[in-house]
Coordinates of C-alpha atoms in Angstrom, one line a residue:
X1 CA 121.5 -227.7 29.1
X2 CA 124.7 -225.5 29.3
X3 CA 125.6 -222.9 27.6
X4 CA 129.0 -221.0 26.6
X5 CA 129.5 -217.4 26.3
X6 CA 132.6 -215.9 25.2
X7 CA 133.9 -212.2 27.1
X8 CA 136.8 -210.2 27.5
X9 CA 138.0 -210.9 30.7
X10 CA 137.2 -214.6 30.7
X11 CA 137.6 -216.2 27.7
X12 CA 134.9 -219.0 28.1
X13 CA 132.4 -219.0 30.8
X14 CA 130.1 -221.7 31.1
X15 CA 126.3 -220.1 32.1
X16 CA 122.9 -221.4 32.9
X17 CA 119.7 -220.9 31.1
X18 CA 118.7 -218.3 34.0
X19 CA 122.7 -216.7 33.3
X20 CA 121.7 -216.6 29.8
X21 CA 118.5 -214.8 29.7
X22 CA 120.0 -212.2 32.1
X23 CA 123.0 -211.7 29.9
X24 CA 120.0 -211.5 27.0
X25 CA 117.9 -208.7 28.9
X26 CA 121.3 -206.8 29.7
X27 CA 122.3 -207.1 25.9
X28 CA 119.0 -205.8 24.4
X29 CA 118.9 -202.3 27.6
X30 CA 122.2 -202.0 26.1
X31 CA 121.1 -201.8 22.3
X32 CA 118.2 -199.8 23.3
X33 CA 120.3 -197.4 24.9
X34 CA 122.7 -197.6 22.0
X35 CA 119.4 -196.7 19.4
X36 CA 118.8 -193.9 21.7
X37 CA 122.2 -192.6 21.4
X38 CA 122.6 -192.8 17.6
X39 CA 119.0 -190.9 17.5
X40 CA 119.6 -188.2 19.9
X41 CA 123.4 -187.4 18.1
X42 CA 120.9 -187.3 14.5
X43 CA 119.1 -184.5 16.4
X44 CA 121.8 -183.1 17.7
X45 CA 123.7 -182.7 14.0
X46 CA 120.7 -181.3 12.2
X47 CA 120.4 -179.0 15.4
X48 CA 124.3 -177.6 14.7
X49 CA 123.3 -177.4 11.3
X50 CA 120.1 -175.2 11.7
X51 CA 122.0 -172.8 14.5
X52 CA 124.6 -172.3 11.5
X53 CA 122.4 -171.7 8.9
X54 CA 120.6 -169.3 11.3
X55 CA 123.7 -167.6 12.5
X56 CA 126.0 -167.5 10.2
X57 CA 128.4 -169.5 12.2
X58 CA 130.9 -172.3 11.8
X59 CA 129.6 -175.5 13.1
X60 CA 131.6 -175.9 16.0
X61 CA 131.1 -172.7 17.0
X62 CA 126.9 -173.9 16.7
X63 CA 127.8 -176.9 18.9
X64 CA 129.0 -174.5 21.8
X65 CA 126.1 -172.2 21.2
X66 CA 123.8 -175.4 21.7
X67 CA 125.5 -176.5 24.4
X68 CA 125.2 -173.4 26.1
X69 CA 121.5 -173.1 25.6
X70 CA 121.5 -176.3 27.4
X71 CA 123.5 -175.3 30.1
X72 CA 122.0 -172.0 30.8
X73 CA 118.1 -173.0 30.1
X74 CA 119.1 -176.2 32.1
X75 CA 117.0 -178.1 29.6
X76 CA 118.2 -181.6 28.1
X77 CA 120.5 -181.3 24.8
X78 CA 118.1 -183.2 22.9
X79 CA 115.5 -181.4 24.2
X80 CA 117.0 -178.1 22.8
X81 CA 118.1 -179.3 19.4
X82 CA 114.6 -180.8 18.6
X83 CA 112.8 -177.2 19.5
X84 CA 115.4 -175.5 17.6
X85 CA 114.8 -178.1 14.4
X86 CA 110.8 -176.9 15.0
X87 CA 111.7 -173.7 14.9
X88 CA 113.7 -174.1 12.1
X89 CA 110.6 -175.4 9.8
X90 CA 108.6 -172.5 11.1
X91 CA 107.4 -173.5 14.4
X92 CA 108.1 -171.5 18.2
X93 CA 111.2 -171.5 20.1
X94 CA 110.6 -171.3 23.7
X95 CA 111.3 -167.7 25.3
X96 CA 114.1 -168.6 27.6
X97 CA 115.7 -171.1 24.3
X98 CA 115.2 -168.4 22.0
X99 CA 117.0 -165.8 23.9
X100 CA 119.9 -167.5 25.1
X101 CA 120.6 -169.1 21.7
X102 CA 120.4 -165.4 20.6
X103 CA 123.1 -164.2 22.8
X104 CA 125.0 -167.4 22.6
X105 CA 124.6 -166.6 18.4
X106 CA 126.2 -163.1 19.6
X107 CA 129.3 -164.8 21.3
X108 CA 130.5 -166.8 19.2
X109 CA 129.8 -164.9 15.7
X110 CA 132.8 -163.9 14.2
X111 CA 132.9 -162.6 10.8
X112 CA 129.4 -161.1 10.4
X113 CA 128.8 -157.4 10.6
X114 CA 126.8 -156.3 13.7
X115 CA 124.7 -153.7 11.7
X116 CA 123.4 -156.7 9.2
X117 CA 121.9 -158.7 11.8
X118 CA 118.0 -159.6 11.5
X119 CA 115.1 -158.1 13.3
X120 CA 114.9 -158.0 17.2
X121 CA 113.1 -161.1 18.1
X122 CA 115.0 -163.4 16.0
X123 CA 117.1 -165.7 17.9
X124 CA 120.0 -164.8 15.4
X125 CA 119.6 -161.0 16.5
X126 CA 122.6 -159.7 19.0
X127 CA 121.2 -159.3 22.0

């Protein structure tokens, strides 16, 4: 039995059942990966959201705060918005998260008086 399948660059291509199921498996990696994607950017939102609720910073001024803790904790994205999300509802930040998002906080804070900031320890205090 033969099959058609329908792409960009070739408008009908004729494919075998063995063609088929490969184009099946490489469909459903792809929507996994896709899943993945729409999860992790979830994370990553509420993340930003927490780090300007805990800073008192604009939110795009939270995503490069993030993004630095990333960078300089070399530790996954994801990896950094879910412990700050824990931390958020009361759980631990990890030492080296906690203290780069604390002077990553300190960069990019703008409007906030240095004298009002919380209590050494919190990753919202200058460092």
């Amino acid at each position: 039995m033969a099959f058609f399948a329908l792409s960009r660059h070739q408008p009908l291509v004729l494919l075998s059942s063995t063609d088929l199921a490969a184009e099946y498996d490489r469909l459903m990696t792809e929507n996994q990966q896709l899943q993945r994607a729409v999860s992790s950017h979830a994370v990553i939102d509420q993340a930003i959201g927490a780090v300007v609720v805990l800073g008192r910073i604009a939110p795009e001024e939270a995503w490069r705060a993030l993004r630095d803790v990333s960078q300089r904790t070399n530790t996954k994205l994801r990896t950094v918005a879910e412990h700050i999300l824990q931390y958020a509802r009361g759980g631990t930040l990890p030492e080296p998260e906690r203290l780069e998002l604390g002077r990553a906080i300190a960069r990019y804070r703008r409007c906030a008086d240095l004298n009002d900031a919380p209590a050494t320890g919190d990753p919202t205090a200058d460092q």
